[in-house]
PDB file of C-alpha atoms in Angstrom:
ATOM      1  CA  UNK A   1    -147.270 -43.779 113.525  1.00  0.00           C
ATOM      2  CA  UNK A   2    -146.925 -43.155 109.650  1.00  0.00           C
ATOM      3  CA  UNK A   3    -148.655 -40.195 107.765  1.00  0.00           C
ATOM      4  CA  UNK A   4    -150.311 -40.630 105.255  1.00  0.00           C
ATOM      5  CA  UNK A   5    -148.512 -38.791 101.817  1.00  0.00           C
ATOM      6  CA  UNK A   6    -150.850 -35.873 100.733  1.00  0.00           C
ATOM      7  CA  UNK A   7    -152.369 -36.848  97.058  1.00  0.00           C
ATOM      8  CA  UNK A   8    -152.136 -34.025  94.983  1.00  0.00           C
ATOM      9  CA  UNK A   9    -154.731 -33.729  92.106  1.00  0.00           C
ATOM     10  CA  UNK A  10    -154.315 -32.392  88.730  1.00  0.00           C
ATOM     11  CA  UNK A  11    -157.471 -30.398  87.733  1.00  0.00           C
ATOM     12  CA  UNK A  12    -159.033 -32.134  84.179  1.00  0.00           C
ATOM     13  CA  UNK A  13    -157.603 -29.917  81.303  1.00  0.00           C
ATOM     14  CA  UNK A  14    -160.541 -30.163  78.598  1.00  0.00           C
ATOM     15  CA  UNK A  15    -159.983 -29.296  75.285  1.00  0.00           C
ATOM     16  CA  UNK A  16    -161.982 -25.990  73.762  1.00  0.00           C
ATOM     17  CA  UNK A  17    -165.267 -27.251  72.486  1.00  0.00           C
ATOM     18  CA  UNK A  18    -165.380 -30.073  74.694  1.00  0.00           C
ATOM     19  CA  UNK A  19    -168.143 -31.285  76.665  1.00  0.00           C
ATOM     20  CA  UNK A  20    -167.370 -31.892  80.754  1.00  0.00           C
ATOM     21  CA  UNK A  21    -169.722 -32.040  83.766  1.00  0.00           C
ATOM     22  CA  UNK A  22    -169.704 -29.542  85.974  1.00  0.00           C
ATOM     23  CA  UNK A  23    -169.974 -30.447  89.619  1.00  0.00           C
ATOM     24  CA  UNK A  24    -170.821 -26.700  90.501  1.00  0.00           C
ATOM     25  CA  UNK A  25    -174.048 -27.596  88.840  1.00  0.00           C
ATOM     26  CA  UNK A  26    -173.980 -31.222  88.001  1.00  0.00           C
ATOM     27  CA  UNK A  27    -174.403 -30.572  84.663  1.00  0.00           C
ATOM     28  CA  UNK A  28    -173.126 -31.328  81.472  1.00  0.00           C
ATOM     29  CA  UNK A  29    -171.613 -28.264  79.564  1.00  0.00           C
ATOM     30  CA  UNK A  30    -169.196 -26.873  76.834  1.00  0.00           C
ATOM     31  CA  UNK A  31    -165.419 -26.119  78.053  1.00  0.00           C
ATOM     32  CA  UNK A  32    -164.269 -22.267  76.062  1.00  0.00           C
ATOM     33  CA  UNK A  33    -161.245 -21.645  77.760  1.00  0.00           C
ATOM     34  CA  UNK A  34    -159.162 -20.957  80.950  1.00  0.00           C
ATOM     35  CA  UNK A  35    -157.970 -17.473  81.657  1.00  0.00           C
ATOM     36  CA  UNK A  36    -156.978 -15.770  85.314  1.00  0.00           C
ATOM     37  CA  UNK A  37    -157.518 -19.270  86.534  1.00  0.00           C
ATOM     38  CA  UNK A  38    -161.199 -19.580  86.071  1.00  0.00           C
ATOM     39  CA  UNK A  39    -162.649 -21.891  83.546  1.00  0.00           C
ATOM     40  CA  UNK A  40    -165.391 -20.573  81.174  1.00  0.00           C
ATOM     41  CA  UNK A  41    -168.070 -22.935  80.399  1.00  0.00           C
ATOM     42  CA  UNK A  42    -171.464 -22.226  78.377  1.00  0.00           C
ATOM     43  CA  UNK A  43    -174.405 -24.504  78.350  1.00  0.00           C
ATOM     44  CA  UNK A  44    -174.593 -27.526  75.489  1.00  0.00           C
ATOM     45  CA  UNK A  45    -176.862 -25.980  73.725  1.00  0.00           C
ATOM     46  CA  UNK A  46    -175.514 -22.560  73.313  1.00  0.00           C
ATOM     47  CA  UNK A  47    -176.204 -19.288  75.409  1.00  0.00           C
ATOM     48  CA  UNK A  48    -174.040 -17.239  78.171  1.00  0.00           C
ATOM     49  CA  UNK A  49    -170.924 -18.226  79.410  1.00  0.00           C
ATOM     50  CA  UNK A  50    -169.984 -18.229  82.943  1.00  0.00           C
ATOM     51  CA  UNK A  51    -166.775 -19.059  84.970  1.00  0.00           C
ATOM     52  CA  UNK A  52    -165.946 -22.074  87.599  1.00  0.00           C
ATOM     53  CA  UNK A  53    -162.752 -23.137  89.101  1.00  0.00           C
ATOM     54  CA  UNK A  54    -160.982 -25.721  86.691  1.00  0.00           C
ATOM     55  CA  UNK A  55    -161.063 -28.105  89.789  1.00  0.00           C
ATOM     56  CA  UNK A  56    -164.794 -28.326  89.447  1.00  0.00           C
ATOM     57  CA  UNK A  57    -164.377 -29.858  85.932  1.00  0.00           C
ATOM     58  CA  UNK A  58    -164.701 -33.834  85.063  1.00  0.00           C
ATOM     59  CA  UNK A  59    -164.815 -35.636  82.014  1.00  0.00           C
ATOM     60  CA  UNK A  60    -167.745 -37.346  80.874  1.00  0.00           C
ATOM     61  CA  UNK A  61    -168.247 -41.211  81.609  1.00  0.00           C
ATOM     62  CA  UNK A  62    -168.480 -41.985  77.854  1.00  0.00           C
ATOM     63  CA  UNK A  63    -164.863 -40.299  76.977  1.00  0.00           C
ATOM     64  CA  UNK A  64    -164.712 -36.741  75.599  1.00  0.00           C
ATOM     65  CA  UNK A  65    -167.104 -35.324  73.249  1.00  0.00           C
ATOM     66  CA  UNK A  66    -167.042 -32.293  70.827  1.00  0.00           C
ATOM     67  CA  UNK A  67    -169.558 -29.891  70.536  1.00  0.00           C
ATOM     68  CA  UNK A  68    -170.263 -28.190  67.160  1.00  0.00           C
ATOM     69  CA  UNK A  69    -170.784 -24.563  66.746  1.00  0.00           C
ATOM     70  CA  UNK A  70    -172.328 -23.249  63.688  1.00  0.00           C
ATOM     71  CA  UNK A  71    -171.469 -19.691  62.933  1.00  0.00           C
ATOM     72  CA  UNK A  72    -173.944 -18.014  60.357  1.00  0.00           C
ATOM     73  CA  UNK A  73    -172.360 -16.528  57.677  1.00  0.00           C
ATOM     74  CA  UNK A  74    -172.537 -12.164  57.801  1.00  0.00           C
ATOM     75  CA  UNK A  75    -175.724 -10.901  55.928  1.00  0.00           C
ATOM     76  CA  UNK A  76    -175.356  -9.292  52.759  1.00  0.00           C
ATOM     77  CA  UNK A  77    -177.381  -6.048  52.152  1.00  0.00           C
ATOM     78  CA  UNK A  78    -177.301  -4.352  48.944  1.00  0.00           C
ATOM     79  CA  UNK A  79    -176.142  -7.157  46.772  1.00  0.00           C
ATOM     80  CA  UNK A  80    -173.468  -9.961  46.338  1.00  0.00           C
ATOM     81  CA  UNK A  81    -170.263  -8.644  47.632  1.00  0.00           C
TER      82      UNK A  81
END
């Protein structure tokens, strides 16, 4: 009888900014970054990030998107520095 060879999968390595789907939740969100082997993801449209195991993480069917993060530029009180 012959066995059958063990497939072994590479978990999807996003890159930062990119937007995967999450199996965890089935839902599409916004890869930040892998550190003590968790993934943490935020939702598309901004908000709290949360961690899942990099396994969990697909590419979308369309090919990889970017999301865009706009970062507001620090007040100024008191006058034009």
């Amino acid at each position: 009888m012959a066995r059958k060879k063990a497939t072994v999968r590479t978990p999807y390595r996003p890159q930062v900014g990119e937007v995967v789907k999450d199996l965890t939740g089935n839902q599409s969100v916004v890869y930040m970054d892998t550190r003590g082997g968790l993934a943490y993801v935020r939702p598309v449209g901004g908000g709290i990030e949360w961690t899942v195991d990099p396994a969990a993480l697909q590419p979308l069917p369309d090919g990889p998107t970017l999301a865009f993060v706009v970062i507001p530029a620090k007040s100024r009180i008191g006058g034009i520095e």
